[in-house]
C-alpha positions as semicolon CSV with decimal commas, in nm:
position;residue;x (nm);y (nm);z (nm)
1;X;0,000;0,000;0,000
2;X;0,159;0,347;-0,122
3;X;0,064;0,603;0,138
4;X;0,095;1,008;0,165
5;X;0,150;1,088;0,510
6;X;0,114;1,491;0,571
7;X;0,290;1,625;0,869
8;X;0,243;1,938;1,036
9;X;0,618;1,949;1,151
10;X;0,872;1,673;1,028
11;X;0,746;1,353;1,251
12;X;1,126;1,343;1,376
13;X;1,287;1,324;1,650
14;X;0,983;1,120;1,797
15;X;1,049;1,307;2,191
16;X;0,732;1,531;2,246
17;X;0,338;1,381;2,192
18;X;0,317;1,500;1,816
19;X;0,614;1,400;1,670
20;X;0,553;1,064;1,822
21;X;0,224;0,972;1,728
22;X;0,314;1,082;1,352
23;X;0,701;0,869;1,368
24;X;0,482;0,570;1,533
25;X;0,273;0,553;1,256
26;X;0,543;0,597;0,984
27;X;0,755;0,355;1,133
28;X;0,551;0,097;1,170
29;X;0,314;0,143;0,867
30;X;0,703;0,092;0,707
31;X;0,712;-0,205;0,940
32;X;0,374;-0,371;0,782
33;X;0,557;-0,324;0,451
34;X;0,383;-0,020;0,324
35;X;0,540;0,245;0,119
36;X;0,535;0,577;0,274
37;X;0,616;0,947;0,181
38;X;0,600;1,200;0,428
39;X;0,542;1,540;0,286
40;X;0,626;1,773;0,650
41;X;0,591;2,146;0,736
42;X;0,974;2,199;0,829
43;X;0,918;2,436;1,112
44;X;1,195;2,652;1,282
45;X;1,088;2,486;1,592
46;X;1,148;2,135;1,467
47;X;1,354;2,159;1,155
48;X;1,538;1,852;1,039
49;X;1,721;1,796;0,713
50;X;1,552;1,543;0,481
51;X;1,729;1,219;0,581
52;X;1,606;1,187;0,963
53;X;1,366;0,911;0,866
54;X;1,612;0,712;0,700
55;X;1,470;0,395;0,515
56;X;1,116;0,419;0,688
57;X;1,029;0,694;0,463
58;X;1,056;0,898;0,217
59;X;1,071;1,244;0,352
60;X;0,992;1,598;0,180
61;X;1,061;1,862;0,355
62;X;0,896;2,201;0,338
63;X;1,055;2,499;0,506
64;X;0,766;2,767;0,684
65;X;0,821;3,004;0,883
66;X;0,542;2,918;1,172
67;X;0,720;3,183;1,465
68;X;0,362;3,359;1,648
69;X;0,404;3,662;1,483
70;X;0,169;4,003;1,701
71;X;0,170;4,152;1,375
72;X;0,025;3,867;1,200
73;X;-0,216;3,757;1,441
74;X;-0,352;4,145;1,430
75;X;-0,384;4,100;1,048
76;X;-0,528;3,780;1,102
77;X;-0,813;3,930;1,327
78;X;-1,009;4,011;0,977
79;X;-0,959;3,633;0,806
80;X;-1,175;3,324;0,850
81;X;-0,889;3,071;0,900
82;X;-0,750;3,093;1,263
83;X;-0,396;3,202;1,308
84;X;-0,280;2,911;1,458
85;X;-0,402;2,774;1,119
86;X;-0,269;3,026;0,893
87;X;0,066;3,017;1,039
88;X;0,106;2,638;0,817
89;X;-0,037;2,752;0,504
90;X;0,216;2,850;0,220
91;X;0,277;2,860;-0,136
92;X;0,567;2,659;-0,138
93;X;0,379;2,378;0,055
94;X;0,095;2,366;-0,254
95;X;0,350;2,360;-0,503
96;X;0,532;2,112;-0,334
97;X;0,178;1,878;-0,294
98;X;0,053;1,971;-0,621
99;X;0,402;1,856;-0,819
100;X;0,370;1,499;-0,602
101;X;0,018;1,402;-0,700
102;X;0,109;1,513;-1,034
103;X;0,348;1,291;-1,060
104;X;0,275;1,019;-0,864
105;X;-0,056;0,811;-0,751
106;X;-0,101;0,715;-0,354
107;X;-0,383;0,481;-0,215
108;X;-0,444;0,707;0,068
109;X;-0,361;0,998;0,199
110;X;-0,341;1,066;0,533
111;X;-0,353;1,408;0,676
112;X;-0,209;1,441;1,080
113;X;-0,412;1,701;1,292
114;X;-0,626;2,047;1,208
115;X;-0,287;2,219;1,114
116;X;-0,305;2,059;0,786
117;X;-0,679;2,023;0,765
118;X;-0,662;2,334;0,521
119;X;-0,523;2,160;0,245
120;X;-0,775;1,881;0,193
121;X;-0,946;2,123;-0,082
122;X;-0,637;2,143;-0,301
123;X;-0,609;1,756;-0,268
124;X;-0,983;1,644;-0,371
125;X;-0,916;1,918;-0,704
126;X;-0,620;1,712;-0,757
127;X;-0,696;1,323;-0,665
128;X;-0,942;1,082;-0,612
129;X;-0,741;0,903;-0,348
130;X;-0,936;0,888;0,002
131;X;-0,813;1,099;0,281
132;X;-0,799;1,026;0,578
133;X;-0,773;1,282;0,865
134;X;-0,543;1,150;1,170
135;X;-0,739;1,371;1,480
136;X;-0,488;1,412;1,750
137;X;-0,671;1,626;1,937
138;X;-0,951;1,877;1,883
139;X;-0,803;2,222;1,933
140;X;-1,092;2,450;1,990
141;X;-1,133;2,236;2,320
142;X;-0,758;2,344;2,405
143;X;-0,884;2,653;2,381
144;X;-1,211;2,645;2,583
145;X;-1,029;2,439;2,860
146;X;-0,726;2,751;2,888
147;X;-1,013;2,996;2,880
148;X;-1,206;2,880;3,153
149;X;-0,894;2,910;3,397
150;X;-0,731;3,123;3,298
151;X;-0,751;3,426;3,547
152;X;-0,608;3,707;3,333
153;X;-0,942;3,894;3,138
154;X;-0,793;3,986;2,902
155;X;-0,604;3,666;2,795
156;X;-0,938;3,461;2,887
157;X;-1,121;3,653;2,636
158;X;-0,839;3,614;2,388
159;X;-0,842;3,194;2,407
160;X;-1,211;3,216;2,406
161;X;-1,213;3,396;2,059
162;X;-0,933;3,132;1,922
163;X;-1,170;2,854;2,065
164;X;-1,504;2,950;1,852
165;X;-1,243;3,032;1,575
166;X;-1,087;2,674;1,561
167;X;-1,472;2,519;1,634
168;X;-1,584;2,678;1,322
169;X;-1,263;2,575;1,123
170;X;-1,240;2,205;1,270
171;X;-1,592;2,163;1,225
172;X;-1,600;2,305;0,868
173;X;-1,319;2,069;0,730
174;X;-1,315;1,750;0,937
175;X;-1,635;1,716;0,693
176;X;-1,453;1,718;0,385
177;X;-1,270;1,379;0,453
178;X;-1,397;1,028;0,339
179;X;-1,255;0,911;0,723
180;X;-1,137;1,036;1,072
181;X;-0,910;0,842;1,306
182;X;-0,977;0,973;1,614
183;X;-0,757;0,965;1,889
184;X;-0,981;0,894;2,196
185;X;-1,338;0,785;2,158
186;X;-1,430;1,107;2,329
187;X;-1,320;1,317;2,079
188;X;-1,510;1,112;1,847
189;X;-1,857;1,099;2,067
190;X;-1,761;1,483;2,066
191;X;-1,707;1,533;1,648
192;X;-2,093;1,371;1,610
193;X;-2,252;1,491;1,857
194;X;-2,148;1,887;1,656
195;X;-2,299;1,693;1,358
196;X;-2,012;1,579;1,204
197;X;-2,169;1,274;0,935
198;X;-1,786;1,181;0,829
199;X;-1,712;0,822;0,926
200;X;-1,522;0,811;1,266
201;X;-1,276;0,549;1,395
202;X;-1,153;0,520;1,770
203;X;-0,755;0,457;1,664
204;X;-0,560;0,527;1,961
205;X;-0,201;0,633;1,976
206;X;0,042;0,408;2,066
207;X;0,365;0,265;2,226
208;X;0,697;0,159;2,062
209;X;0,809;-0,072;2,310
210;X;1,118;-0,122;2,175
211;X;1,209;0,229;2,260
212;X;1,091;0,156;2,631
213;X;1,280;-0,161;2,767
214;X;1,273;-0,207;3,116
215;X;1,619;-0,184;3,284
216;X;1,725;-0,376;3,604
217;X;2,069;-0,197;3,585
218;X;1,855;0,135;3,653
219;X;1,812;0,199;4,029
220;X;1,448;0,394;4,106
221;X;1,531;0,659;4,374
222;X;1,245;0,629;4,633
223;X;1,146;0,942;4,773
224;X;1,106;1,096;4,399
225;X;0,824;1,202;4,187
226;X;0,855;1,339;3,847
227;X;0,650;1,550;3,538
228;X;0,787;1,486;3,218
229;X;0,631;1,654;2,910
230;X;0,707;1,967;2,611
231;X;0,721;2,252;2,841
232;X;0,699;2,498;2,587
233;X;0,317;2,380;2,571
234;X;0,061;2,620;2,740
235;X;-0,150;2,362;2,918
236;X;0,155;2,160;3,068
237;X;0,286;2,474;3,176
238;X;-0,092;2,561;3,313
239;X;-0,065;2,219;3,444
240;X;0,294;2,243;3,656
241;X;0,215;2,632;3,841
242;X;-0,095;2,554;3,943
243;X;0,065;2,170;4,162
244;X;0,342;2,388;4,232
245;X;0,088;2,646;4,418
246;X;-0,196;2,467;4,530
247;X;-0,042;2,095;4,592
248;X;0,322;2,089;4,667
249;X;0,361;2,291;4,952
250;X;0,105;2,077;5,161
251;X;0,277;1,757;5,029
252;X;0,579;1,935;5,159
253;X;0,464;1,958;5,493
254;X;0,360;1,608;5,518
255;X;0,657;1,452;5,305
256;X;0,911;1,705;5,376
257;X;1,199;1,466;5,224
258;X;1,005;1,412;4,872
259;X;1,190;1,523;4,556
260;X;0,992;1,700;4,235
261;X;1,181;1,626;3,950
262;X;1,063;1,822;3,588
263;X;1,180;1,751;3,253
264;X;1,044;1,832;2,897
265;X;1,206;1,966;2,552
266;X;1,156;2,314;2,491
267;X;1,180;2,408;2,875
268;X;1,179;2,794;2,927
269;X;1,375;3,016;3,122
270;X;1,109;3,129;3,385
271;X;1,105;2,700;3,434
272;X;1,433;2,640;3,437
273;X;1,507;2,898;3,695
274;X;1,265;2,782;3,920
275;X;1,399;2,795;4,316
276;X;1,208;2,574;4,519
277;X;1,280;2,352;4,787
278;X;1,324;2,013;4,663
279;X;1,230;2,074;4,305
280;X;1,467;1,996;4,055
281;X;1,433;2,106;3,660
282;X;1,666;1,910;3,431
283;X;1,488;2,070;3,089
284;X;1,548;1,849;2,806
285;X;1,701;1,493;2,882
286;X;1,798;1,275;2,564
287;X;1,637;0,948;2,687
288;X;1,252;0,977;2,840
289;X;1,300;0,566;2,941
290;X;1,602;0,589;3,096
291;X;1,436;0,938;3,298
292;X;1,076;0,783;3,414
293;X;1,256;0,459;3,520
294;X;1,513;0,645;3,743
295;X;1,238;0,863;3,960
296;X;0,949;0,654;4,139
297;X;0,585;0,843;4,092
298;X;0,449;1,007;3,739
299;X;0,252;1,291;3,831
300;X;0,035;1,424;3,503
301;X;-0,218;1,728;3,705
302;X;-0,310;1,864;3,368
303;X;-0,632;2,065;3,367
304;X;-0,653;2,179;2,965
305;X;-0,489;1,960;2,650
306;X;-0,671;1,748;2,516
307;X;-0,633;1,403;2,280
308;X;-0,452;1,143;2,419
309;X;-0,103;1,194;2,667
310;X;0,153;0,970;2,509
311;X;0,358;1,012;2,802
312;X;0,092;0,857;3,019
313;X;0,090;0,540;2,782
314;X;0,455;0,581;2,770
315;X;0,514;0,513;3,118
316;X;0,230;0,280;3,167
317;X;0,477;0,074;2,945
318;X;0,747;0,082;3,227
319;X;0,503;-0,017;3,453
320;X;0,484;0,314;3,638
321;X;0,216;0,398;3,871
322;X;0,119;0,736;3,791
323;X;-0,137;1,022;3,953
324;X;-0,323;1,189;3,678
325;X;-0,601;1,412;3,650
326;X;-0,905;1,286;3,453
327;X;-0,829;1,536;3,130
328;X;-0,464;1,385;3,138
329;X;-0,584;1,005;3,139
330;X;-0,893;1,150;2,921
331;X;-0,865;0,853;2,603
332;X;-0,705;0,633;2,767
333;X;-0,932;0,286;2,862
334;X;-0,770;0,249;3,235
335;X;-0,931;0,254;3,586
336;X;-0,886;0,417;3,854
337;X;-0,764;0,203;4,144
338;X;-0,669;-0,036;3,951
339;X;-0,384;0,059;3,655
340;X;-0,369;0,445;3,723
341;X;-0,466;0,667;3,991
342;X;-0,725;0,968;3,953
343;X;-0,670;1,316;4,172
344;X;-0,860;1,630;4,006
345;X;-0,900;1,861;4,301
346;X;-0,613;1,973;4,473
347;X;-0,683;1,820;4,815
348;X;-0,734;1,461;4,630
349;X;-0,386;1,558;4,492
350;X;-0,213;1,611;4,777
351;X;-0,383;1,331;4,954
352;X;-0,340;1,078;4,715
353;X;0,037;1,188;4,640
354;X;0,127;1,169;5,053
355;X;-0,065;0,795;5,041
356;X;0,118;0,659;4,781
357;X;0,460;0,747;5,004
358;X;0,296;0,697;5,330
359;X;0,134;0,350;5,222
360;X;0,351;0,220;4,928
361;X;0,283;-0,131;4,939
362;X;-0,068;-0,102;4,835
363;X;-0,039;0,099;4,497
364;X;0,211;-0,207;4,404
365;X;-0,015;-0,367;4,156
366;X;-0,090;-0,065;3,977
367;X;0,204;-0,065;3,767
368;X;0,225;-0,393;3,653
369;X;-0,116;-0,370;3,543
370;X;-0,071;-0,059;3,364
371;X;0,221;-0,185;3,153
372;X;-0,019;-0,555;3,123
373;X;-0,319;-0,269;2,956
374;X;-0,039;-0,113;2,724
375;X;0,066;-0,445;2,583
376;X;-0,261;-0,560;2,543
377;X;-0,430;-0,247;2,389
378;X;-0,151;0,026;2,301
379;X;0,148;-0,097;2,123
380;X;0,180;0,037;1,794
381;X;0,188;-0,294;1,562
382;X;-0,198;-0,367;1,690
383;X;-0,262;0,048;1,633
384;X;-0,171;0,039;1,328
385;X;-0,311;-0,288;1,220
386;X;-0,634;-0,103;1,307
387;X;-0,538;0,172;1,095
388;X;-0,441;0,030;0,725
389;X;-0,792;-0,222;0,861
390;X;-0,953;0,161;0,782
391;X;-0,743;0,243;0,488
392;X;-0,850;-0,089;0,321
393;X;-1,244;-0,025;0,355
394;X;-1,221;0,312;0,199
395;X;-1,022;0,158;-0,074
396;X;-1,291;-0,093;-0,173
């Protein structure tokens, strides 16, 4: 099967939630012996020459300029596509699509998140192929979730206007596809229940376990909890000031020896130059296994985001117990109590987090199960089984 996989950044290194769910897909759609070009928004952010996927892929590479520009976003204030849109459309990128389908003929074409959404149009002028849209996430919900706590006026009314921006764009083209993966069945219940009539699949993302051996050489300090996650992302940073205010310090007072421990690519300087007693930022760190298996507790106390959190599923696979809120385990089939643990408010939080010190031995099944559900459900050769399943009944 001959596949177009369109990127919103170039799927490469595979170390924060997007670029993984796109490499896990390339890879291992390579893997089940398809053939597959990735034609990527090379990003300043992410840019990578046009060898990083090596014999997986064939990768095209097309340079934009996506830096949040205040000038742009004003000018964008009188436009129907959203900025955070706009900022992946180019000329170069059409030319670039238009010359491939000229020249070549795909069975599908599969299109990764709303960044891309836009240029579905130019494709169906072009091909007949099918396209599929890959839904990571819907971003208008992002939005809402920032808006609602966010505390600042005149930022909250700011998110609110890019959430009823990216509602009408998302809801507008997630119509023009023949099929949408979705990421979590929520986001699918979601999608029809706005009236979307575009066949929806529950695809979920998934694990490379090969990436995440488990290593008896590596000794788990005790009295340590971690967050590991793109810290350059508004809702994880949302997500790590308000445990830092309204949970630490009372977890502090009961557990007065416990270490915080925060890594994530793209860490700030405001982060990195955090001085807190017993919190330790290491920013970027080149191996996420090798970091969740030294440290004892994941703690994921997001309160936007939304799709799936491959870091969750990621240490699930290393048989971590880990304290999430609901939105941060939102997607993912687990149970509370039994392969994860639940805290939304912050006194569950900082109840929950002294327990699991105080009483150890009884959250010891909780790992093991959670790495028995990722096996089972979330490793990316059964994902992606599920996926070319799709891709074949749109082909017949």
């Amino acid at each position: 099967m001959k596949v177009l996989q369109i990127c919103f950044r170039v799927p490469y290194p595979p170390e924060d939630g997007g670029a993984i769910a796109m490499y896990g897909i390339t890879r291992n759609l390579y893997l089940k012996g398809c053939d597959v070009t990735v034609l990527a928004v090379n990003t300043p952010k992410h840019f990578q020459s046009d060898h990083v996927l090596g014999k997986i892929a064939r990768l095209i590479p097309v340079y934009i300029d996506t830096t949040i520009s205040p000038i742009k976003a004003f000018k964008n204030l009188f436009k129907s596509v959203p900025y955070i849109v706009e900022r992946f459309i180019s000329n170069d990128f059409l030319d670039a699509l238009r010359k491939l389908l000229a020249e070549e003929t795909f069975d599908i074409i599969h299109f990764e998140g709303t960044f891309v959404a836009w240029y579905v149009d130019e494709v169906r002028s072009l091909t007949k192929t099918p396209v599929v849209l890959r839904s990571h996430n819907l971003e208008f919900m992002i939005w809402e979730r920032l808006a609602k706590n966010e505390k600042n006026l005149l930022k909250k009314i700011y998110f609110r206007k890019m959430a009823s921006e990216l509602k009408n764009f998302e809801l507008q083209y997630y119509q023009k596809f023949d099929a949408i993966a979705a990421i979590t069945p929520e986001d699918g219940f979601r999608l029809k229940s706005f009236g979307i009539t575009t066949p929806i699949e529950f695809i979920p993302a998934g694990v490379d376990l090969d990436r995440f051996p488990l290593r008896s050489d590596i000794q788990t300090q005790v009295n340590t909890c971690f967050m590991l996650g793109s810290l350059n992302w508004m809702p994880n940073q949302e997500a790590l000031f308000w445990f830092l205010e309204n949970v630490w310090p009372k977890v502090q007072q009961r557990l007065p020896e416990l270490e915080l421990h925060i890594a994530g690519s793209g860490t700030p300087d405001f982060i990195k130059n955090l001085k807190i007693r017993n919190v330790f930022v290491h920013g970027f760190v080149e191996n996420a296994s090798d970091f969740m298996q030294q440290y004892n507790l994941m703690l994921v106390p997001l309160l936007s985001g939304g799709g799936m959190r491959l870091k969750i599923i990621e240490g699930m696979s290393l048989n971590k117990c880990i304290l999430s809120s609901s939105v941060g385990a939102e997607g993912i089939d687990c149970t509370d109590g039994k392969n994860i643990v639940i805290c939304n408010s912050a006194s569950e939080w900082v109840d929950k987090l002294s327990d699991y010190f105080i009483n150890y031995t009884n959250y010891g099944t909780i790992g093991v199960n959670a790495g028995k559900l990722i096996r089972e459900k979330y490793a990316n050769p059964i994902v992606v089984d599920k996926l070319i399943e799709l891709y074949k009944s749109l082909k017949n």
